[in-house]
CSV table of C-alpha atoms in Angstrom, one decimal:
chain,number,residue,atom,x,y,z
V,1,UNK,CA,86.7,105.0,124.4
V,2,UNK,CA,88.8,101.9,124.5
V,3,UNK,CA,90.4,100.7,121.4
V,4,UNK,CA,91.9,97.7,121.3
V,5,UNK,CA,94.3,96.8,118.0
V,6,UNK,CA,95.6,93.1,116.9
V,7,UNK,CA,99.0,93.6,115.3
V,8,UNK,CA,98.9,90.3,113.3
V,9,UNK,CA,95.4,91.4,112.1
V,10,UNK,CA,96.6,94.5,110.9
V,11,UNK,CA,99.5,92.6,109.3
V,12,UNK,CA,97.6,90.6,107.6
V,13,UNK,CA,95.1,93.4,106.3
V,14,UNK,CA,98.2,95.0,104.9
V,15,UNK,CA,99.7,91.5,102.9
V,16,UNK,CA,95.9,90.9,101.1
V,17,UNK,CA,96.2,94.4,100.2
V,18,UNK,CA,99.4,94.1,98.8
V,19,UNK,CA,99.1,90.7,97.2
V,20,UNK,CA,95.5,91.6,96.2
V,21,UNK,CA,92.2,90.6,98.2
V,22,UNK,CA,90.2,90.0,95.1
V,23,UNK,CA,89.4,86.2,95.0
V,24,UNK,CA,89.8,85.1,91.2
V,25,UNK,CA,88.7,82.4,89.1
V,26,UNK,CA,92.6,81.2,89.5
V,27,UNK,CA,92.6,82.0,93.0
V,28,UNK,CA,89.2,82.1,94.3
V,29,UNK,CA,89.1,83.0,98.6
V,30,UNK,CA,87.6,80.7,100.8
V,31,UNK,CA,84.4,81.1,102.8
V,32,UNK,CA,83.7,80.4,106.1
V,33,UNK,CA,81.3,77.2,106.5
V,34,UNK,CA,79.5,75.2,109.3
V,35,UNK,CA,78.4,71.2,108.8
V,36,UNK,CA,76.7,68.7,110.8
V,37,UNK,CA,74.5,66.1,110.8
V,38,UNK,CA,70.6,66.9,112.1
V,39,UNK,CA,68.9,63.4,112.2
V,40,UNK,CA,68.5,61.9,108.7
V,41,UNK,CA,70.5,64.7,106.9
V,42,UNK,CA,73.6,66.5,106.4
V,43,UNK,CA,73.5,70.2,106.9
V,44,UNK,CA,76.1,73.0,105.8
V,45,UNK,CA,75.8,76.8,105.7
V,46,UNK,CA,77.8,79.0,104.4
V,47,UNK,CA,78.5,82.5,105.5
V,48,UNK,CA,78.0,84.6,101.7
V,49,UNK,CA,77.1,87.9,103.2
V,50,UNK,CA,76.6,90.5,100.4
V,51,UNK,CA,76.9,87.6,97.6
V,52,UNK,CA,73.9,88.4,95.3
V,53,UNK,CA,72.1,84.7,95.2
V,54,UNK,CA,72.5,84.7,91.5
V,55,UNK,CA,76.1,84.5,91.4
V,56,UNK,CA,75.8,81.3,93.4
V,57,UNK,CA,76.8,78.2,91.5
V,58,UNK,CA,76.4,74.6,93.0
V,59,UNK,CA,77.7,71.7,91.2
V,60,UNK,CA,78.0,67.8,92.1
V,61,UNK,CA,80.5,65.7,90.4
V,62,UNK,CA,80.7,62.1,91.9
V,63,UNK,CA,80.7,62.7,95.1
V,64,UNK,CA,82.4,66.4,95.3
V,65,UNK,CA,79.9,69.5,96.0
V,66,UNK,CA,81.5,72.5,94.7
V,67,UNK,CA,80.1,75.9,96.1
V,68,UNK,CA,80.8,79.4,93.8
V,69,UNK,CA,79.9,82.8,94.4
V,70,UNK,CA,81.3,86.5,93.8
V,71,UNK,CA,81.2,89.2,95.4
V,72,UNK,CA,81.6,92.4,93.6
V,73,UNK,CA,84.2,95.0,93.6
V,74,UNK,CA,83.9,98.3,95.5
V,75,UNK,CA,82.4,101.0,93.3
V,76,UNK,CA,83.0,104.8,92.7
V,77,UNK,CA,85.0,106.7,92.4
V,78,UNK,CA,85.8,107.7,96.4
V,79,UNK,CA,88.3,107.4,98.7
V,80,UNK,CA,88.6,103.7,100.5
V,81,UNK,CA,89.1,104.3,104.0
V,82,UNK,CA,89.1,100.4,105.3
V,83,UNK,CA,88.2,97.5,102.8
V,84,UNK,CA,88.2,94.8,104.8
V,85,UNK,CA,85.3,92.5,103.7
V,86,UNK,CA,86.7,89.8,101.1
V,87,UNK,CA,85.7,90.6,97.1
V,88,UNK,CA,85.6,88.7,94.2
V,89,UNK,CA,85.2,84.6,93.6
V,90,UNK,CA,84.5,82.5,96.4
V,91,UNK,CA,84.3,79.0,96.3
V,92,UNK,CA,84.7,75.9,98.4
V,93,UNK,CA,84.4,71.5,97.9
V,94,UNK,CA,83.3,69.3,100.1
V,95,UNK,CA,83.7,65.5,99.7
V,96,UNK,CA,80.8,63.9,100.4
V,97,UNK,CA,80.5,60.4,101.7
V,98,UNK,CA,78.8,57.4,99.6
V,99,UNK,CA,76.4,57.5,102.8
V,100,UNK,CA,74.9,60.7,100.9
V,101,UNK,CA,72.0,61.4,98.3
V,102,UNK,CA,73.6,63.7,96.1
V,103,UNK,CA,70.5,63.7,93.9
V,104,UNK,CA,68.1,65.2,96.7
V,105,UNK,CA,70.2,68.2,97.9
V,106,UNK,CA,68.2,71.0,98.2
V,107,UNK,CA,70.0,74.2,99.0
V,108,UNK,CA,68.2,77.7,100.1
V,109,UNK,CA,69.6,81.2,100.9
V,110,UNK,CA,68.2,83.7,103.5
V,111,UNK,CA,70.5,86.9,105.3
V,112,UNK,CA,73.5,86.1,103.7
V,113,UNK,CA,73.9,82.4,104.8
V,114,UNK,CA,73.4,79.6,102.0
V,115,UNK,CA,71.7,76.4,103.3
V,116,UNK,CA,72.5,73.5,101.9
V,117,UNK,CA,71.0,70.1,103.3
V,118,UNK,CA,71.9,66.7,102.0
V,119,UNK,CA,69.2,63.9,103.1
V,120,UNK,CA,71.0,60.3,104.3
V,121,UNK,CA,70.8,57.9,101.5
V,122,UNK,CA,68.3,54.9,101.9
V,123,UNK,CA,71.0,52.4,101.4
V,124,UNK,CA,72.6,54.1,104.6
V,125,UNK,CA,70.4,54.3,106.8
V,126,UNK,CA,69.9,51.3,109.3
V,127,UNK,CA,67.4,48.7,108.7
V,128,UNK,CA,66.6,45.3,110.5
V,129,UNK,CA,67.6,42.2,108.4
V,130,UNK,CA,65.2,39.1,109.0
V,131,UNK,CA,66.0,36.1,109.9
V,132,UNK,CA,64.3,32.6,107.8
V,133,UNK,CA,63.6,30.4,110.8
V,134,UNK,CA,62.2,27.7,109.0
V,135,UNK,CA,63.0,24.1,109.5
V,136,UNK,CA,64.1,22.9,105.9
V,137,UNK,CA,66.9,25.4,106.0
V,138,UNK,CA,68.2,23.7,109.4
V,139,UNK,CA,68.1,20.1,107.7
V,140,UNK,CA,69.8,20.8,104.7
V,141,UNK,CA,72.6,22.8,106.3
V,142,UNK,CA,73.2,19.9,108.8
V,143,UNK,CA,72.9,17.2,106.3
């Protein structure tokens, strides 16, 4: 059996450990997030594996979409032998563009990945302008 170690990794692993790995309300940890557009809306899902669904908070404010969650602590009373996955608050913004219908996000949350899609405003999306081609116009602007 090959095993194959990353000494930055383990680095790492040992300064959240030391520092603490809990995410607090102060200090909440980050989580991991994909975006992109998918024809007349905005799409973003976040990795919240573990995250009971009821700890998820989403709030708008303007035009900034704020994204909570918690993980609990380990429990028992055992020995740890590698506690890796993150704990505690989670949260994460995203500025939304004026091009965006904050009022018609719908957001969903299946195998640990919260969905979030954002539909195109109506005032964004392209539309043909028509032109008046009547001949009174013409007069008076050449008059």
């Amino acid at each position: 059996m090959l095993v194959r170690t990353d000494p930055f990794r383990e680095l790492d692993r040992l300064s959240q450990q030391v520092l603490g790995t809990l995410g607090t309300v102060a200090r909440p940890s980050g989580m991991p997030i994909d975006a992109w557009r998918e024809g007349e809306e905005f799409v973003a899902e976040f990795d919240l594996p573990g995250v009971d669904p009821a700890t998820v908070d989403l709030d708008v404010e303007r035009n900034v979409l704020t994204v909570r969650a918690q993980r609990p602590a380990l429990k028992g009373n055992g020995e740890v032998l590698v506690a890796e996955r993150p704990r505690g608050v989670f949260s994460r913004q995203l500025i939304l563009g004026d091009n965006l219908d904050t009022e018609k996000i719908t957001a969903s949350y299946h195998a640990g990945v919260l969905t979030l899609r954002i539909p195109v405003a109506e005032k964004a999306k392209p539309r043909k302008i028509a032109i008046d081609t009547s001949s009174d116009d013409r007069q008076s602007i050449h008059a």
